[in-house]
């Protein structure tokens, strides 16, 4: 069966510090991978998606970047965090046969102080 | 991407049937309609998906009229554990190989004892 993991689960970072959130998927190959962000009390915002290794599409211009160094690995990064980067970050995947069914990870809660 | 509109919040008593309607006037021919449930500090969880008419599974029913410009999620006999945010999404292939799924703000359902 397929599983998705992301880490760390929680982190507190000072403004201006770097960020690296990692997501891995097991049990499937060539998944579509997504990063979403949810600010407190708000809906989910699609940040990046990837259809393959090295292929990244950005939905919202911002302080963040994403990379996909391996088929089942998706990384969200920032060189210098802003206060507005605080939120709940979710990694998700689906396959071509999923017709839109997304499978989400456990989430990473980032607080920038 | 089709934009969705759904009520911000709803209240219901335990044991009642709850219907949440979502409007998606600009739905495309190849778009599916998908509903997710999200509890606090967790990733959304797939509930049900449909293309047209009626779909039923063990937890919900989805009603889609012929013009597909709206859909209604029906939760039978809700319990306190159904208190959550419910998201309606429409989406299909982006042409780049991934499913483009945009989450709105969702409907916060509060079940009252």
PDB file of C-alpha atoms in Angstrom:
ATOM      1  CA  UNK A   1       0.000   0.000   0.000  1.00  0.00           C
ATOM      2  CA  UNK A   2       1.031   3.571  -0.589  1.00  0.00           C
ATOM      3  CA  UNK A   3       2.132   5.821   2.252  1.00  0.00           C
ATOM      4  CA  UNK A   4       3.297   9.387   2.469  1.00  0.00           C
ATOM      5  CA  UNK A   5       5.495  10.863   5.141  1.00  0.00           C
ATOM      6  CA  UNK A   6       6.641  14.374   5.813  1.00  0.00           C
ATOM      7  CA  UNK A   7       8.913  15.860   8.431  1.00  0.00           C
ATOM      8  CA  UNK A   8       9.563  17.552  10.673  1.00  0.00           C
ATOM      9  CA  UNK A   9       6.093  17.607  12.194  1.00  0.00           C
ATOM     10  CA  UNK A  10       6.662  20.850  14.060  1.00  0.00           C
ATOM     11  CA  UNK A  11       9.306  23.511  13.941  1.00  0.00           C
ATOM     12  CA  UNK A  12       9.877  27.009  15.209  1.00  0.00           C
ATOM     13  CA  UNK A  13      12.267  29.149  13.238  1.00  0.00           C
ATOM     14  CA  UNK A  14      13.473  32.756  13.533  1.00  0.00           C
ATOM     15  CA  UNK A  15      12.868  35.244  10.750  1.00  0.00           C
ATOM     16  CA  UNK A  16      15.630  35.086   8.185  1.00  0.00           C
ATOM     17  CA  UNK A  17      16.585  31.487   8.872  1.00  0.00           C
ATOM     18  CA  UNK A  18      16.478  28.764   6.193  1.00  0.00           C
ATOM     19  CA  UNK A  19      13.824  26.084   5.871  1.00  0.00           C
ATOM     20  CA  UNK A  20      13.746  22.554   4.583  1.00  0.00           C
ATOM     21  CA  UNK A  21      10.646  20.350   4.725  1.00  0.00           C
ATOM     22  CA  UNK A  22      10.834  16.890   3.267  1.00  0.00           C
ATOM     23  CA  UNK A  23       8.182  14.586   1.908  1.00  0.00           C
ATOM     24  CA  UNK A  24       8.528  11.015   0.688  1.00  0.00           C
ATOM     25  CA  UNK A  25       6.043   8.627  -0.847  1.00  0.00           C
ATOM     26  CA  UNK A  26       6.276   4.853  -0.689  1.00  0.00           C
ATOM     27  CA  UNK A  27       4.512   2.136  -2.600  1.00  0.00           C
ATOM     28  CA  UNK A  28       4.004   3.950  -5.864  1.00  0.00           C
ATOM     29  CA  UNK A  29       6.107   5.197  -8.732  1.00  0.00           C
ATOM     30  CA  UNK A  30       6.014   8.427 -10.707  1.00  0.00           C
ATOM     31  CA  UNK A  31       3.459  10.123  -8.469  1.00  0.00           C
ATOM     32  CA  UNK A  32       2.316  13.684  -8.920  1.00  0.00           C
ATOM     33  CA  UNK A  33       3.491  15.558  -5.837  1.00  0.00           C
ATOM     34  CA  UNK A  34       2.098  18.711  -4.291  1.00  0.00           C
ATOM     35  CA  UNK A  35       2.913  21.198  -1.546  1.00  0.00           C
ATOM     36  CA  UNK A  36       0.030  23.066   0.065  1.00  0.00           C
ATOM     37  CA  UNK A  37       0.054  25.662   2.791  1.00  0.00           C
ATOM     38  CA  UNK A  38      -2.731  26.436   5.204  1.00  0.00           C
ATOM     39  CA  UNK A  39      -2.553  29.646   7.201  1.00  0.00           C
ATOM     40  CA  UNK A  40      -4.376  29.744  10.521  1.00  0.00           C
ATOM     41  CA  UNK A  41      -8.147  29.568   9.997  1.00  0.00           C
ATOM     42  CA  UNK A  42      -7.914  29.527   6.235  1.00  0.00           C
ATOM     43  CA  UNK A  43      -8.189  27.108   3.345  1.00  0.00           C
ATOM     44  CA  UNK A  44      -5.387  25.300   1.582  1.00  0.00           C
ATOM     45  CA  UNK A  45      -3.231  27.153  -0.896  1.00  0.00           C
ATOM     46  CA  UNK A  46      -1.416  25.192  -3.585  1.00  0.00           C
ATOM     47  CA  UNK A  47       2.245  26.236  -3.613  1.00  0.00           C
ATOM     48  CA  UNK A  48       4.023  23.818  -5.929  1.00  0.00           C
ATOM     49  CA  UNK A  49       3.360  20.670  -7.873  1.00  0.00           C
ATOM     50  CA  UNK A  50       5.601  18.235  -9.690  1.00  0.00           C
ATOM     51  CA  UNK A  51       4.867  15.640 -12.339  1.00  0.00           C
ATOM     52  CA  UNK A  52       8.361  14.173 -12.381  1.00  0.00           C
ATOM     53  CA  UNK A  53      11.966  14.407 -11.235  1.00  0.00           C
ATOM     54  CA  UNK A  54      13.289  17.921 -11.606  1.00  0.00           C
ATOM     55  CA  UNK A  55       9.924  19.224 -12.849  1.00  0.00           C
ATOM     56  CA  UNK A  56       8.485  21.896 -10.581  1.00  0.00           C
ATOM     57  CA  UNK A  57       5.592  24.227 -11.225  1.00  0.00           C
ATOM     58  CA  UNK A  58       4.939  27.161  -8.944  1.00  0.00           C
ATOM     59  CA  UNK A  59       1.439  28.367  -8.329  1.00  0.00           C
ATOM     60  CA  UNK A  60       2.192  31.364  -6.164  1.00  0.00           C
ATOM     61  CA  UNK A  61       5.293  33.567  -6.384  1.00  0.00           C
ATOM     62  CA  UNK A  62       6.795  33.761  -2.947  1.00  0.00           C
ATOM     63  CA  UNK A  63       9.704  33.251  -0.671  1.00  0.00           C
ATOM     64  CA  UNK A  64       9.667  29.478  -1.077  1.00  0.00           C
ATOM     65  CA  UNK A  65      11.059  26.984  -3.551  1.00  0.00           C
ATOM     66  CA  UNK A  66      10.592  23.291  -4.184  1.00  0.00           C
ATOM     67  CA  UNK A  67      12.741  20.527  -5.565  1.00  0.00           C
ATOM     68  CA  UNK A  68      12.225  16.931  -6.570  1.00  0.00           C
ATOM     69  CA  UNK A  69      15.619  15.213  -6.536  1.00  0.00           C
ATOM     70  CA  UNK A  70      14.150  11.700  -6.656  1.00  0.00           C
ATOM     71  CA  UNK A  71      10.956  10.196  -7.990  1.00  0.00           C
ATOM     72  CA  UNK A  72       9.298   9.901  -4.594  1.00  0.00           C
ATOM     73  CA  UNK A  73      10.916  12.792  -2.761  1.00  0.00           C
ATOM     74  CA  UNK A  74       9.655  16.353  -2.644  1.00  0.00           C
ATOM     75  CA  UNK A  75      11.389  19.114  -0.712  1.00  0.00           C
ATOM     76  CA  UNK A  76      10.129  22.558   0.235  1.00  0.00           C
ATOM     77  CA  UNK A  77      12.796  25.149   1.001  1.00  0.00           C
ATOM     78  CA  UNK A  78      13.415  28.737   1.828  1.00  0.00           C
ATOM     79  CA  UNK A  79      16.667  30.651   2.115  1.00  0.00           C
ATOM     80  CA  UNK A  80      15.229  33.297   4.451  1.00  0.00           C
ATOM     81  CA  UNK A  81      11.952  32.821   6.240  1.00  0.00           C
ATOM     82  CA  UNK A  82       9.421  35.594   6.687  1.00  0.00           C
ATOM     83  CA  UNK A  83       6.799  35.912   9.387  1.00  0.00           C
ATOM     84  CA  UNK A  84       4.154  35.335   6.725  1.00  0.00           C
ATOM     85  CA  UNK A  85       5.614  31.897   6.016  1.00  0.00           C
ATOM     86  CA  UNK A  86       4.096  30.576   9.220  1.00  0.00           C
ATOM     87  CA  UNK A  87       1.463  27.940   8.625  1.00  0.00           C
ATOM     88  CA  UNK A  88       0.601  24.307   8.239  1.00  0.00           C
ATOM     89  CA  UNK A  89       2.386  22.745   5.276  1.00  0.00           C
ATOM     90  CA  UNK A  90       0.968  19.670   3.651  1.00  0.00           C
ATOM     91  CA  UNK A  91       2.504  17.370   1.099  1.00  0.00           C
ATOM     92  CA  UNK A  92       0.198  15.317  -1.086  1.00  0.00           C
ATOM     93  CA  UNK A  93       0.344  12.904  -3.981  1.00  0.00           C
ATOM     94  CA  UNK A  94      -1.891  11.336  -6.555  1.00  0.00           C
ATOM     95  CA  UNK A  95      -1.544   9.105  -9.547  1.00  0.00           C
ATOM     96  CA  UNK A  96      -2.935   9.321 -13.036  1.00  0.00           C
ATOM     97  CA  UNK A  97      -5.623   6.828 -12.165  1.00  0.00           C
ATOM     98  CA  UNK A  98      -6.745   8.809  -9.151  1.00  0.00           C
ATOM     99  CA  UNK A  99      -9.006  11.215 -11.036  1.00  0.00           C
ATOM    100  CA  UNK A 100      -8.210  13.875  -8.505  1.00  0.00           C
ATOM    101  CA  UNK A 101      -8.056  11.908  -5.288  1.00  0.00           C
ATOM    102  CA  UNK A 102      -5.215  13.388  -3.272  1.00  0.00           C
ATOM    103  CA  UNK A 103      -3.478  11.607  -0.430  1.00  0.00           C
ATOM    104  CA  UNK A 104      -2.058  13.915   2.194  1.00  0.00           C
ATOM    105  CA  UNK A 105       0.807  13.589   4.627  1.00  0.00           C
ATOM    106  CA  UNK A 106       0.605  14.344   8.317  1.00  0.00           C
ATOM    107  CA  UNK A 107       1.572  17.974   7.882  1.00  0.00           C
ATOM    108  CA  UNK A 108       4.362  20.194   9.177  1.00  0.00           C
ATOM    109  CA  UNK A 109       3.483  23.119  11.370  1.00  0.00           C
ATOM    110  CA  UNK A 110       5.911  26.006  10.953  1.00  0.00           C
ATOM    111  CA  UNK A 111       6.025  28.978  13.277  1.00  0.00           C
ATOM    112  CA  UNK A 112       8.278  31.839  12.285  1.00  0.00           C
ATOM    113  CA  UNK A 113       9.130  34.213  15.119  1.00  0.00           C
TER     114      UNK A 113
ATOM    115  CA  UNK B   1      -9.472  26.162 -12.850  1.00  0.00           C
ATOM    116  CA  UNK B   2     -13.106  26.074 -11.803  1.00  0.00           C
ATOM    117  CA  UNK B   3     -13.826  28.189  -8.753  1.00  0.00           C
ATOM    118  CA  UNK B   4     -16.069  26.809  -6.070  1.00  0.00           C
ATOM    119  CA  UNK B   5     -18.412  28.562  -3.673  1.00  0.00           C
ATOM    120  CA  UNK B   6     -19.748  26.931  -0.546  1.00  0.00           C
ATOM    121  CA  UNK B   7     -21.205  28.188   2.774  1.00  0.00           C
ATOM    122  CA  UNK B   8     -18.624  29.260   5.311  1.00  0.00           C
ATOM    123  CA  UNK B   9     -20.249  27.412   8.181  1.00  0.00           C
ATOM    124  CA  UNK B  10     -23.174  25.188   9.125  1.00  0.00           C
ATOM    125  CA  UNK B  11     -24.564  23.875  12.382  1.00  0.00           C
ATOM    126  CA  UNK B  12     -26.454  20.633  12.816  1.00  0.00           C
ATOM    127  CA  UNK B  13     -27.743  18.502  15.649  1.00  0.00           C
ATOM    128  CA  UNK B  14     -26.577  14.974  16.130  1.00  0.00           C
ATOM    129  CA  UNK B  15     -28.545  12.409  14.162  1.00  0.00           C
ATOM    130  CA  UNK B  16     -29.670  14.820  11.476  1.00  0.00           C
ATOM    131  CA  UNK B  17     -28.868  14.627   7.796  1.00  0.00           C
ATOM    132  CA  UNK B  18     -26.589  17.409   6.614  1.00  0.00           C
ATOM    133  CA  UNK B  19     -26.478  18.695   3.056  1.00  0.00           C
ATOM    134  CA  UNK B  20     -23.665  20.984   1.957  1.00  0.00           C
ATOM    135  CA  UNK B  21     -24.037  22.544  -1.467  1.00  0.00           C
ATOM    136  CA  UNK B  22     -21.178  23.761  -3.611  1.00  0.00           C
ATOM    137  CA  UNK B  23     -21.449  25.956  -6.697  1.00  0.00           C
ATOM    138  CA  UNK B  24     -18.996  25.533  -9.570  1.00  0.00           C
ATOM    139  CA  UNK B  25     -20.437  27.390 -12.534  1.00  0.00           C
ATOM    140  CA  UNK B  26     -17.290  27.187 -14.642  1.00  0.00           C
ATOM    141  CA  UNK B  27     -16.678  23.463 -14.336  1.00  0.00           C
ATOM    142  CA  UNK B  28     -14.927  22.000 -17.358  1.00  0.00           C
ATOM    143  CA  UNK B  29     -16.000  18.947 -19.284  1.00  0.00           C
ATOM    144  CA  UNK B  30     -13.221  16.743 -17.920  1.00  0.00           C
ATOM    145  CA  UNK B  31     -13.420  17.968 -14.318  1.00  0.00           C
ATOM    146  CA  UNK B  32     -14.421  15.669 -11.499  1.00  0.00           C
ATOM    147  CA  UNK B  33     -16.065  16.888  -8.301  1.00  0.00           C
ATOM    148  CA  UNK B  34     -14.368  15.776  -5.120  1.00  0.00           C
ATOM    149  CA  UNK B  35     -15.133  16.376  -1.464  1.00  0.00           C
ATOM    150  CA  UNK B  36     -12.638  16.283   1.382  1.00  0.00           C
ATOM    151  CA  UNK B  37     -12.936  16.390   5.160  1.00  0.00           C
ATOM    152  CA  UNK B  38     -10.355  18.039   7.368  1.00  0.00           C
ATOM    153  CA  UNK B  39      -9.937  17.880  11.112  1.00  0.00           C
ATOM    154  CA  UNK B  40      -7.734  20.427  12.923  1.00  0.00           C
ATOM    155  CA  UNK B  41      -3.996  19.872  12.456  1.00  0.00           C
ATOM    156  CA  UNK B  42      -4.531  17.040  10.007  1.00  0.00           C
ATOM    157  CA  UNK B  43      -4.372  16.762   6.256  1.00  0.00           C
ATOM    158  CA  UNK B  44      -7.651  16.599   4.342  1.00  0.00           C
ATOM    159  CA  UNK B  45      -9.157  13.199   3.830  1.00  0.00           C
ATOM    160  CA  UNK B  46     -10.975  12.098   0.695  1.00  0.00           C
ATOM    161  CA  UNK B  47     -14.697  11.532   1.200  1.00  0.00           C
ATOM    162  CA  UNK B  48     -16.311  11.038  -2.168  1.00  0.00           C
ATOM    163  CA  UNK B  49     -15.953  11.866  -5.824  1.00  0.00           C
ATOM    164  CA  UNK B  50     -18.288  12.004  -8.772  1.00  0.00           C
ATOM    165  CA  UNK B  51     -18.725  13.191 -12.314  1.00  0.00           C
ATOM    166  CA  UNK B  52     -22.481  13.301 -12.716  1.00  0.00           C
ATOM    167  CA  UNK B  53     -25.775  12.058 -11.197  1.00  0.00           C
ATOM    168  CA  UNK B  54     -25.454  10.387  -7.807  1.00  0.00           C
ATOM    169  CA  UNK B  55     -22.625   8.629  -6.066  1.00  0.00           C
ATOM    170  CA  UNK B  56     -22.925   6.870  -2.718  1.00  0.00           C
ATOM    171  CA  UNK B  57     -20.362   5.241  -0.484  1.00  0.00           C
ATOM    172  CA  UNK B  58     -20.299   4.099   3.119  1.00  0.00           C
ATOM    173  CA  UNK B  59     -19.961   7.597   4.548  1.00  0.00           C
ATOM    174  CA  UNK B  60     -21.724  10.019   2.193  1.00  0.00           C
ATOM    175  CA  UNK B  61     -23.708  10.645  -0.946  1.00  0.00           C
ATOM    176  CA  UNK B  62     -22.932  13.119  -3.677  1.00  0.00           C
ATOM    177  CA  UNK B  63     -25.666  14.584  -5.838  1.00  0.00           C
ATOM    178  CA  UNK B  64     -24.735  16.265  -9.113  1.00  0.00           C
ATOM    179  CA  UNK B  65     -27.385  17.774 -11.374  1.00  0.00           C
ATOM    180  CA  UNK B  66     -27.275  17.369 -15.128  1.00  0.00           C
ATOM    181  CA  UNK B  67     -25.640  20.748 -15.750  1.00  0.00           C
ATOM    182  CA  UNK B  68     -22.912  19.920 -13.187  1.00  0.00           C
ATOM    183  CA  UNK B  69     -22.779  23.534 -12.051  1.00  0.00           C
ATOM    184  CA  UNK B  70     -23.345  22.552  -8.460  1.00  0.00           C
ATOM    185  CA  UNK B  71     -23.077  19.528  -6.223  1.00  0.00           C
ATOM    186  CA  UNK B  72     -24.429  18.532  -2.831  1.00  0.00           C
ATOM    187  CA  UNK B  73     -22.637  16.462  -0.251  1.00  0.00           C
ATOM    188  CA  UNK B  74     -25.067  14.592   1.976  1.00  0.00           C
ATOM    189  CA  UNK B  75     -23.972  13.229   5.334  1.00  0.00           C
ATOM    190  CA  UNK B  76     -26.580  10.932   6.884  1.00  0.00           C
ATOM    191  CA  UNK B  77     -27.183  11.050  10.639  1.00  0.00           C
ATOM    192  CA  UNK B  78     -24.171  13.109  11.643  1.00  0.00           C
ATOM    193  CA  UNK B  79     -22.374  12.584  14.928  1.00  0.00           C
ATOM    194  CA  UNK B  80     -20.095  14.817  16.962  1.00  0.00           C
ATOM    195  CA  UNK B  81     -17.094  13.271  15.228  1.00  0.00           C
ATOM    196  CA  UNK B  82     -18.288  14.717  11.926  1.00  0.00           C
ATOM    197  CA  UNK B  83     -17.425  18.203  13.148  1.00  0.00           C
ATOM    198  CA  UNK B  84     -14.832  19.299  10.622  1.00  0.00           C
ATOM    199  CA  UNK B  85     -14.205  21.486   7.595  1.00  0.00           C
ATOM    200  CA  UNK B  86     -15.553  20.120   4.320  1.00  0.00           C
ATOM    201  CA  UNK B  87     -13.999  21.152   1.022  1.00  0.00           C
ATOM    202  CA  UNK B  88     -15.504  20.926  -2.417  1.00  0.00           C
ATOM    203  CA  UNK B  89     -13.046  20.731  -5.289  1.00  0.00           C
ATOM    204  CA  UNK B  90     -13.326  20.487  -9.022  1.00  0.00           C
ATOM    205  CA  UNK B  91     -10.404  19.613 -11.174  1.00  0.00           C
ATOM    206  CA  UNK B  92      -8.932  17.603 -13.947  1.00  0.00           C
ATOM    207  CA  UNK B  93      -5.745  17.215 -15.908  1.00  0.00           C
ATOM    208  CA  UNK B  94      -3.827  20.437 -16.264  1.00  0.00           C
ATOM    209  CA  UNK B  95      -2.381  19.375 -19.566  1.00  0.00           C
ATOM    210  CA  UNK B  96       1.031  19.066 -17.944  1.00  0.00           C
ATOM    211  CA  UNK B  97       0.170  15.678 -16.512  1.00  0.00           C
ATOM    212  CA  UNK B  98      -0.949  16.649 -13.040  1.00  0.00           C
ATOM    213  CA  UNK B  99      -4.352  17.135 -11.549  1.00  0.00           C
ATOM    214  CA  UNK B 100      -4.912  20.750 -10.626  1.00  0.00           C
ATOM    215  CA  UNK B 101      -6.969  20.820  -7.489  1.00  0.00           C
ATOM    216  CA  UNK B 102      -7.747  24.123  -5.846  1.00  0.00           C
ATOM    217  CA  UNK B 103      -9.166  24.177  -2.356  1.00  0.00           C
ATOM    218  CA  UNK B 104     -11.578  26.911  -1.373  1.00  0.00           C
ATOM    219  CA  UNK B 105     -12.172  28.008   2.188  1.00  0.00           C
ATOM    220  CA  UNK B 106     -14.439  25.096   2.881  1.00  0.00           C
ATOM    221  CA  UNK B 107     -17.516  24.751   5.060  1.00  0.00           C
ATOM    222  CA  UNK B 108     -17.029  24.432   8.778  1.00  0.00           C
ATOM    223  CA  UNK B 109     -19.618  21.971  10.039  1.00  0.00           C
ATOM    224  CA  UNK B 110     -20.344  22.032  13.749  1.00  0.00           C
ATOM    225  CA  UNK B 111     -22.402  19.152  15.114  1.00  0.00           C
ATOM    226  CA  UNK B 112     -24.256  20.000  18.285  1.00  0.00           C
ATOM    227  CA  UNK B 113     -25.207  17.371  20.856  1.00  0.00           C
TER     228      UNK B 113
END
